[in-house]
Short mmCIF file of C-alpha atoms in Angstrom, two decimals:
data_model
loop_
_atom_site.label_atom_id
_atom_site.label_comp_id
_atom_site.label_asym_id
_atom_site.label_seq_id
_atom_site.Cartn_x
_atom_site.Cartn_y
_atom_site.Cartn_z
CA UNK A 634 17.78 47.65 12.96
CA UNK A 635 14.73 46.70 14.95
CA UNK A 636 16.90 45.36 17.74
CA UNK A 637 18.94 48.58 17.76
CA UNK A 638 15.77 50.64 17.88
CA UNK A 639 14.54 48.46 20.77
CA UNK A 640 17.82 48.94 22.59
CA UNK A 641 17.55 52.74 22.06
CA UNK A 642 14.01 52.83 23.38
CA UNK A 643 15.04 50.84 26.52
CA UNK A 644 17.96 53.13 27.07
CA UNK A 645 15.73 56.21 26.64
CA UNK A 646 13.11 54.82 29.02
CA UNK A 647 15.76 54.10 31.64
CA UNK A 648 17.51 57.50 31.33
CA UNK A 649 14.36 59.61 31.03
CA UNK A 650 12.11 57.98 33.62
CA UNK A 651 14.98 57.54 36.13
CA UNK A 652 15.89 61.24 35.73
CA UNK A 653 12.20 62.16 36.50
CA UNK A 654 12.26 59.85 39.55
CA UNK A 655 15.59 61.24 40.80
CA UNK A 656 14.40 64.77 40.42
CA UNK A 657 11.07 64.16 42.24
CA UNK A 658 12.59 62.23 45.17
CA UNK A 659 16.13 63.34 45.58
CA UNK A 660 16.82 66.92 44.32
CA UNK A 661 15.90 69.65 46.88
CA UNK A 662 14.63 72.86 45.24
CA UNK A 663 13.45 76.09 46.84
CA UNK A 664 9.90 77.24 46.25
CA UNK A 665 8.54 80.34 48.05
CA UNK A 666 11.44 80.21 50.45
CA UNK A 667 10.96 76.56 51.39
CA UNK A 668 13.68 74.06 50.40
CA UNK A 669 12.48 70.51 49.88
CA UNK A 670 12.19 67.79 47.28
CA UNK A 671 9.78 68.43 44.37
CA UNK A 672 7.41 65.69 45.57
CA UNK A 673 6.96 67.53 48.87
CA UNK A 674 6.31 70.82 46.99
CA UNK A 675 3.79 69.01 44.82
CA UNK A 676 1.96 67.69 47.92
CA UNK A 677 1.99 71.14 49.46
CA UNK A 678 0.55 72.64 46.24
CA UNK A 679 -2.18 70.03 46.09
CA UNK A 680 -3.05 70.66 49.72
CA UNK A 681 -3.18 74.39 49.19
CA UNK A 682 -5.17 74.14 45.96
CA UNK A 683 -7.72 71.64 47.22
CA UNK A 684 -8.27 73.65 50.42
CA UNK A 685 -11.29 72.50 52.47
CA UNK A 686 -11.62 69.30 50.42
CA UNK A 687 -8.37 67.90 51.84
CA UNK A 688 -9.67 67.12 55.40
CA UNK A 689 -12.75 65.58 53.78
CA UNK A 690 -10.50 63.42 51.55
CA UNK A 691 -8.56 62.31 54.60
CA UNK A 692 -11.75 61.42 56.42
CA UNK A 693 -12.92 59.43 53.36
CA UNK A 694 -9.60 57.51 53.22
CA UNK A 695 -9.92 56.74 57.00
CA UNK A 696 -13.51 55.54 56.41
CA UNK A 697 -12.45 53.24 53.56
CA UNK A 698 -9.43 51.99 55.56
CA UNK A 699 -11.60 51.16 58.59
CA UNK A 700 -14.15 49.27 56.42
CA UNK A 701 -11.61 47.51 54.13
CA UNK A 702 -10.52 44.66 56.49
CA UNK A 703 -14.18 43.75 57.12
CA UNK A 704 -15.09 44.09 53.41
CA UNK A 705 -12.19 41.72 52.44
CA UNK A 706 -12.99 39.45 55.45
CA UNK A 707 -9.35 39.62 56.57
CA UNK A 708 -10.06 41.35 59.89
CA UNK A 709 -9.88 38.20 61.97
CA UNK A 710 -6.90 36.52 60.18
CA UNK A 711 -4.81 36.58 63.37
CA UNK A 712 -4.76 38.32 66.74
CA UNK A 713 -2.63 41.31 65.58
CA UNK A 714 -4.79 41.84 62.49
CA UNK A 715 -7.97 41.67 64.52
CA UNK A 716 -6.56 44.19 67.03
CA UNK A 717 -5.50 46.66 64.39
CA UNK A 718 -8.80 46.22 62.49
CA UNK A 719 -10.70 47.22 65.62
CA UNK A 720 -8.25 50.04 66.24
CA UNK A 721 -8.95 51.39 62.74
CA UNK A 722 -12.63 51.65 63.70
CA UNK A 723 -11.56 53.60 66.76
CA UNK A 724 -9.47 55.82 64.46
CA UNK A 725 -12.51 56.41 62.30
CA UNK A 726 -14.58 57.43 65.26
CA UNK A 727 -11.88 59.83 66.46
CA UNK A 728 -11.54 61.33 62.97
CA UNK A 729 -15.32 61.82 62.64
CA UNK A 730 -15.46 63.55 66.01
CA UNK A 731 -12.58 65.80 65.12
CA UNK A 732 -13.87 66.65 61.64
CA UNK A 733 -17.28 67.66 62.87
CA UNK A 734 -15.86 69.26 66.03
CA UNK A 735 -18.00 67.01 68.28
CA UNK A 736 -15.14 65.62 70.38
CA UNK A 737 -14.49 66.11 74.08
CA UNK A 738 -11.90 68.69 75.22
CA UNK A 739 -9.00 66.29 75.48
CA UNK A 740 -9.50 65.13 71.89
CA UNK A 741 -9.67 68.68 70.47
CA UNK A 742 -6.56 69.75 72.40
CA UNK A 743 -4.19 71.16 69.73
CA UNK A 744 -1.48 68.70 70.84
CA UNK A 745 -3.77 65.71 70.56
CA UNK A 746 -6.31 65.08 67.76
CA UNK A 747 -5.63 68.19 65.65
CA UNK A 748 -1.85 67.54 65.83
CA UNK A 749 -2.35 63.99 64.54
CA UNK A 750 -4.88 64.99 61.88
CA UNK A 751 -3.14 68.12 60.54
CA UNK A 752 0.52 67.17 60.93
CA UNK A 753 0.47 63.47 60.24
CA UNK A 754 -2.79 62.13 58.73
CA UNK A 755 -3.24 64.75 56.01
CA UNK A 756 0.40 64.93 54.81
CA UNK A 757 0.78 61.10 54.80
CA UNK A 758 -2.63 60.67 53.19
CA UNK A 759 -1.53 62.87 50.27
CA UNK A 760 2.15 61.93 50.16
CA UNK A 761 1.65 58.17 49.84
CA UNK A 762 -0.71 58.03 46.83
CA UNK A 763 0.99 60.91 44.97
CA UNK A 764 4.45 59.52 45.82
CA UNK A 765 3.27 56.13 44.54
CA UNK A 766 2.69 57.55 41.11
CA UNK A 767 6.26 58.76 40.86
CA UNK A 768 7.53 55.62 42.54
CA UNK A 769 7.04 53.91 39.17
CA UNK A 770 9.91 56.00 37.81
CA UNK A 771 12.23 54.85 40.67
CA UNK A 772 11.44 51.08 40.81
CA UNK A 773 10.10 50.24 37.36
CA UNK A 774 12.73 51.14 34.77
CA UNK A 775 16.08 50.04 35.98
CA UNK A 776 17.33 52.72 38.41
CA UNK A 777 17.37 50.37 41.47
CA UNK A 778 19.13 47.70 39.51
CA UNK A 779 21.73 50.14 38.16
CA UNK A 780 22.50 51.71 41.57
CA UNK A 781 22.29 48.26 43.23
CA UNK A 782 25.21 46.83 41.25
CA UNK A 783 27.41 49.88 41.93
CA UNK A 784 27.00 49.90 45.75
CA UNK A 785 26.52 46.13 46.24
CA UNK A 786 30.00 45.86 47.84
CA UNK A 787 29.00 48.42 50.46
CA UNK A 788 25.49 47.48 51.33
CA UNK A 789 25.85 43.71 51.64
CA UNK A 790 28.85 43.50 53.98
CA UNK A 791 27.80 46.38 56.28
CA UNK A 792 23.98 46.17 56.39
CA UNK A 793 23.35 42.68 54.90
CA UNK A 794 20.96 44.07 52.30
CA UNK A 795 21.10 44.11 48.53
CA UNK A 796 22.76 47.06 46.73
CA UNK A 797 19.32 48.22 45.49
CA UNK A 798 18.32 48.97 49.09
CA UNK A 799 20.56 52.08 48.90
CA UNK A 800 17.75 53.80 46.95
CA UNK A 801 15.39 53.02 49.89
CA UNK A 802 17.80 54.53 52.41
CA UNK A 803 18.23 57.77 50.48
CA UNK A 804 14.54 58.09 49.73
CA UNK A 805 13.73 57.93 53.40
CA UNK A 806 16.25 60.62 54.34
CA UNK A 807 15.22 63.05 51.64
CA UNK A 808 11.58 62.03 51.40
CA UNK A 809 10.04 60.31 54.42
CA UNK A 810 9.52 56.94 56.05
CA UNK A 811 6.20 56.53 54.24
CA UNK A 812 7.98 56.85 50.86
CA UNK A 813 10.80 54.57 51.95
CA UNK A 814 8.31 51.92 53.16
CA UNK A 815 6.31 52.28 49.95
CA UNK A 816 9.46 51.40 47.96
CA UNK A 817 10.42 48.59 50.32
CA UNK A 818 6.98 46.98 50.19
CA UNK A 819 6.78 47.26 46.40
CA UNK A 820 10.22 45.66 45.91
CA UNK A 821 9.49 43.04 48.58
CA UNK A 822 6.24 41.98 46.80
CA UNK A 823 8.21 41.72 43.52
CA UNK A 824 10.50 39.13 45.19
CA UNK A 825 13.61 41.29 45.17
CA UNK A 826 14.00 41.40 49.00
CA UNK A 827 13.81 38.48 51.36
CA UNK A 828 11.66 38.79 54.53
CA UNK A 829 14.85 39.50 56.58
CA UNK A 830 16.12 42.09 54.09
CA UNK A 831 12.79 43.89 53.97
CA UNK A 832 12.57 43.91 57.78
CA UNK A 833 16.12 45.33 58.06
CA UNK A 834 15.30 48.08 55.54
CA UNK A 835 11.92 48.92 57.08
CA UNK A 836 13.35 49.20 60.64
CA UNK A 837 16.84 50.44 59.82
CA UNK A 838 16.52 52.95 57.00
CA UNK A 839 12.93 54.23 56.94
CA UNK A 840 13.40 57.23 59.21
CA UNK A 841 11.78 60.72 59.09
CA UNK A 842 12.84 62.99 56.32
CA UNK A 843 15.53 65.70 56.41
CA UNK A 844 12.75 68.27 56.23
CA UNK A 845 11.11 66.98 59.44
CA UNK A 846 14.57 66.92 61.03
CA UNK A 847 14.62 70.65 60.47
CA UNK A 848 11.47 70.96 62.58
CA UNK A 849 13.18 68.97 65.36
CA UNK A 850 16.34 71.10 65.06
CA UNK A 851 14.33 74.32 65.22
CA UNK A 852 12.44 73.18 68.32
CA UNK A 853 15.75 72.33 70.05
CA UNK A 854 17.52 75.47 68.92
CA UNK A 855 20.06 73.45 66.91
CA UNK A 856 19.74 75.23 63.53
CA UNK A 857 22.98 77.18 64.08
CA UNK A 858 24.74 73.72 63.98
CA UNK A 859 22.45 72.13 61.41
CA UNK A 860 25.17 70.44 59.44
CA UNK A 861 26.71 68.90 62.58
CA UNK A 862 23.25 67.65 63.74
CA UNK A 863 22.21 66.32 60.36
CA UNK A 864 25.42 64.39 59.65
CA UNK A 865 25.69 63.04 63.17
CA UNK A 866 22.10 61.83 62.93
CA UNK A 867 22.76 60.12 59.59
CA UNK A 868 25.92 58.44 60.78
CA UNK A 869 24.37 57.28 64.09
CA UNK A 870 21.28 55.93 62.32
CA UNK A 871 23.21 53.83 59.87
CA UNK A 872 25.75 52.67 62.51
CA UNK A 873 22.88 51.49 64.72
CA UNK A 874 21.38 49.61 61.77
CA UNK A 875 24.73 47.95 61.09
CA UNK A 876 24.62 46.64 64.71
CA UNK A 877 20.96 45.63 64.92
CA UNK A 878 21.18 43.46 61.78
CA UNK A 879 23.72 41.31 63.69
CA UNK A 880 21.59 40.68 66.79
CA UNK A 881 18.19 39.15 67.37
CA UNK A 882 15.42 39.51 66.35
CA UNK A 883 16.63 40.76 62.92
CA UNK A 884 19.58 38.35 62.70
CA UNK A 885 17.28 35.32 63.13
CA UNK A 886 14.44 36.37 60.75
CA UNK A 887 13.38 34.26 57.81
CA UNK A 888 15.67 34.81 54.81
CA UNK A 889 13.25 33.50 52.18
CA UNK A 890 11.31 35.40 49.61
CA UNK A 891 7.65 36.35 49.64
CA UNK A 892 5.76 33.62 47.80
CA UNK A 893 8.74 31.25 47.91
CA UNK A 894 10.73 32.16 44.83
CA UNK A 895 12.41 35.54 44.42
CA UNK A 896 14.87 37.46 42.24
CA UNK A 897 18.15 37.52 44.21
CA UNK A 898 20.60 40.24 43.28
CA UNK A 899 23.38 38.98 40.98
CA UNK A 900 26.76 39.01 42.79
CA UNK A 901 29.13 41.14 40.73
CA UNK A 902 32.91 41.04 41.09
CA UNK A 903 34.04 42.73 37.89
CA UNK A 904 32.90 45.07 35.10
CA UNK A 905 30.59 46.90 37.49
CA UNK A 906 29.48 49.63 35.15
CA UNK A 907 28.74 47.23 32.22
CA UNK A 908 26.84 44.89 34.52
CA UNK A 909 24.92 47.77 36.12
CA UNK A 910 23.89 49.01 32.65
CA UNK A 911 22.87 45.54 31.49
CA UNK A 912 20.77 45.00 34.64
CA UNK A 913 19.07 48.38 34.07
CA UNK A 914 18.32 47.49 30.42
CA UNK A 915 16.82 44.14 31.42
CA UNK A 916 14.57 45.86 33.89
CA UNK A 917 13.60 48.56 31.38
CA UNK A 918 12.84 45.96 28.73
CA UNK A 919 10.61 43.91 31.04
CA UNK A 920 8.82 46.88 32.51
CA UNK A 921 4.97 46.89 32.07
CA UNK A 922 3.29 49.46 29.94
CA UNK A 923 3.67 52.99 31.30
CA UNK A 924 0.05 53.66 32.21
CA UNK A 925 -0.34 50.14 33.62
CA UNK A 926 2.72 50.75 35.81
CA UNK A 927 1.42 54.14 37.05
CA UNK A 928 -2.06 52.73 37.77
CA UNK A 929 -0.61 49.75 39.65
CA UNK A 930 1.53 51.99 41.79
CA UNK A 931 -1.34 54.44 42.45
CA UNK A 932 -3.63 51.60 43.52
CA UNK A 933 -0.96 50.15 45.85
CA UNK A 934 -0.28 53.59 47.33
CA UNK A 935 -3.97 54.34 47.93
CA UNK A 936 -4.57 50.97 49.66
CA UNK A 937 -1.53 51.59 51.82
CA UNK A 938 -2.79 55.09 52.76
CA UNK A 939 -6.13 53.45 53.64
CA UNK A 940 -4.33 51.12 56.00
CA UNK A 941 -2.05 53.73 57.56
CA UNK A 942 -4.38 56.66 58.26
CA UNK A 943 -6.91 55.08 60.61
CA UNK A 944 -4.02 53.43 62.50
CA UNK A 945 -2.30 56.80 62.93
CA UNK A 946 -5.51 58.26 64.32
CA UNK A 947 -6.05 55.47 66.83
CA UNK A 948 -2.60 54.17 67.83
CA UNK A 949 -1.09 57.67 67.65
CA UNK A 950 -3.85 59.11 69.81
CA UNK A 951 -3.48 56.37 72.44
CA UNK A 952 0.28 57.02 72.58
CA UNK A 953 -0.15 60.78 72.95
CA UNK A 954 -2.86 60.28 75.66
CA UNK A 955 -0.52 57.91 77.60
CA UNK A 956 2.30 60.42 77.31
CA UNK A 957 0.10 63.37 78.45
CA UNK A 958 -2.13 61.89 81.12
CA UNK A 959 -0.41 58.86 82.62
CA UNK A 960 3.04 58.11 84.15
CA UNK A 961 3.63 55.19 81.77
CA UNK A 962 6.60 56.91 80.07
CA UNK A 963 7.99 58.02 83.40
CA UNK A 964 8.11 54.32 84.32
CA UNK A 965 9.61 53.36 80.98
CA UNK A 966 12.14 56.17 81.42
CA UNK A 967 13.61 54.27 84.44
CA UNK A 968 14.65 51.53 81.96
CA UNK A 969 16.82 54.11 80.10
CA UNK A 970 18.07 55.94 83.17
CA UNK A 971 21.01 53.64 83.85
CA UNK A 972 22.25 54.39 80.35
CA UNK A 973 21.78 58.21 80.53
CA UNK A 974 23.34 58.24 84.00
CA UNK A 975 26.36 56.09 82.97
CA UNK A 976 26.84 58.28 79.89
CA UNK A 977 26.94 61.36 82.18
CA UNK A 978 24.25 63.17 80.29
CA UNK A 979 23.08 66.40 81.97
CA UNK A 980 19.50 66.05 83.13
CA UNK A 981 19.90 62.27 82.98
CA UNK A 982 16.32 61.46 84.19
CA UNK A 983 14.75 63.99 81.78
CA UNK A 984 16.83 62.50 78.94
CA UNK A 985 15.73 58.97 79.95
CA UNK A 986 12.01 60.00 79.85
CA UNK A 987 12.58 61.77 76.50
CA UNK A 988 14.16 58.58 75.10
CA UNK A 989 11.18 56.51 76.28
CA UNK A 990 8.48 58.88 75.06
CA UNK A 991 9.85 58.71 71.50
CA UNK A 992 8.02 55.43 70.95
CA UNK A 993 4.70 57.26 71.12
CA UNK A 994 5.64 60.10 68.69
CA UNK A 995 9.17 61.00 67.54
CA UNK A 996 8.55 64.77 67.95
CA UNK A 997 7.68 64.53 71.68
CA UNK A 998 11.23 64.05 72.95
CA UNK A 999 12.22 67.37 71.34
CA UNK A 1000 9.35 69.18 73.15
CA UNK A 1001 10.36 67.54 76.48
CA UNK A 1002 14.01 68.64 76.43
CA UNK A 1003 13.62 72.00 74.60
CA UNK A 1004 14.96 73.82 77.73
CA UNK A 1005 17.58 71.27 78.75
CA UNK A 1006 21.38 71.52 78.42
CA UNK A 1007 22.80 71.70 74.88
CA UNK A 1008 24.39 68.25 75.03
CA UNK A 1009 21.10 66.68 76.16
CA UNK A 1010 19.15 68.44 73.41
CA UNK A 1011 21.63 67.36 70.75
CA UNK A 1012 21.70 63.74 71.92
CA UNK A 1013 17.87 63.45 72.25
CA UNK A 1014 17.50 65.17 68.86
CA UNK A 1015 19.73 62.46 67.28
CA UNK A 1016 18.12 59.57 69.24
CA UNK A 1017 14.58 60.61 68.38
CA UNK A 1018 15.41 60.24 64.63
CA UNK A 1019 17.81 57.28 64.86
CA UNK A 1020 15.34 55.11 66.83
CA UNK A 1021 13.08 55.22 63.70
CA UNK A 1022 10.07 53.40 65.12
CA UNK A 1023 7.13 55.17 66.79
CA UNK A 1024 3.47 54.47 67.33
CA UNK A 1025 1.89 57.59 65.89
CA UNK A 1026 2.98 56.78 62.33
CA UNK A 1027 5.99 54.64 61.43
CA UNK A 1028 4.93 51.47 63.34
CA UNK A 1029 1.42 51.53 61.80
CA UNK A 1030 3.15 52.13 58.40
CA UNK A 1031 5.37 49.05 58.79
CA UNK A 1032 2.39 46.91 59.97
CA UNK A 1033 0.45 48.08 56.95
CA UNK A 1034 3.00 46.55 54.54
CA UNK A 1035 3.23 42.96 53.50
CA UNK A 1036 6.41 42.43 55.51
CA UNK A 1037 5.67 39.77 58.15
CA UNK A 1038 7.15 41.40 61.23
CA UNK A 1039 5.26 41.36 64.49
CA UNK A 1040 4.42 44.25 66.82
CA UNK A 1041 6.43 42.84 69.78
CA UNK A 1042 9.50 42.57 67.47
CA UNK A 1043 9.06 46.18 66.38
CA UNK A 1044 8.89 47.40 69.95
CA UNK A 1045 11.98 45.42 70.87
CA UNK A 1046 13.89 46.74 67.83
CA UNK A 1047 12.87 50.27 68.90
CA UNK A 1048 14.33 49.58 72.36
CA UNK A 1049 17.56 48.27 70.86
CA UNK A 1050 17.91 51.25 68.52
CA UNK A 1051 17.22 53.73 71.29
CA UNK A 1052 19.87 52.31 73.63
CA UNK A 1053 22.43 52.02 70.83
CA UNK A 1054 21.72 55.53 69.62
CA UNK A 1055 22.17 56.91 73.13
CA UNK A 1056 25.54 55.08 73.44
CA UNK A 1057 26.81 56.30 70.09
CA UNK A 1058 25.40 59.86 70.03
CA UNK A 1059 26.57 60.92 73.50
CA UNK A 1060 30.35 60.68 72.99
CA UNK A 1061 29.91 62.27 69.57
CA UNK A 1062 28.01 65.17 71.18
CA UNK A 1063 30.77 65.75 73.73
CA UNK A 1064 33.36 65.58 70.98
CA UNK A 1065 31.59 67.91 68.51
CA UNK A 1066 29.91 70.53 70.72
#
């Protein structure tokens, strides 16, 4: 009887906690006219309730993040770590100047410092720790194992990742890249992804959320064809990932686990549902105590937020300044011009510059082509999301994880994804519009 009771308790944990996780991360609901996932609504409520305390909280997180590498004596571990540790100090200085309104005119320009602080730093600073609490329900009690078995035959052949990575992919599209990367990093540290698998997921699935895509679509005047834009973006993003996993640098990355030994996903060829249930029960049975699990996730989320926020303030600001005050992205645009010209995009040079500027901040391409031809707006709207990587937020997020992927590789993967997205999105745009 005791065994039966234990079995029932594991089943109940799996079903109840997974249902909470699915609801918080994947089920859009409408609150006060805004449709989004409950986690986003919760973050919005916290921000509205806390009011003036939120910017101060963000500043405190940036302060702790800037100090942390020096406190732990890891700031000079290697050249990249040293660079980003110093950049975090720059981010702290920029945040202090913004908070106390001491900064020069260029810093206080609404499209510069305030944009980064209000639109990226504060939402990410709240979303990552709060999301980390509910992340326990997604990764701790068997949901990833259950889904993983069922979609294993799809994920492994197409994207060369375990079935459980499907949860990452969906979480990014309905939540955000920060949530997707939080899941990826957690699962990677548990030895359930190899270095290569984690890098594929981080650079191939962790895109901006559907809610932010609405902002892009609104800016480009594409809301009348929202479904066409959304599904085209989703298809192009995942097709590009299916290609990039087969070419360098991703194809040649280390396929070993963090710490040496991992927990490879069991290959299933029959009795999928029974095996999925058994895997979920094993995970539920071996899960740590509920409060221990919540606390562990919250701590990880807060440390990740500490790492991300000062990087967004410094790296993001540098990218925006380069885009606004230098011809750097005009020059980079010439690299993409042969592609936009060959694809016969209207405003080919403008489209090329928009494609290049996406590496600074994914929203900038939409602003640049807002008055362009419909085909150009549609293609750039798709490319800005499908390229995934950008310096104002997602690249610092990836570098803040434990996944050992270098900055040059991230930039090269961004270039690959941008070119491939242009090639795939343009014929689709001509076909659908």
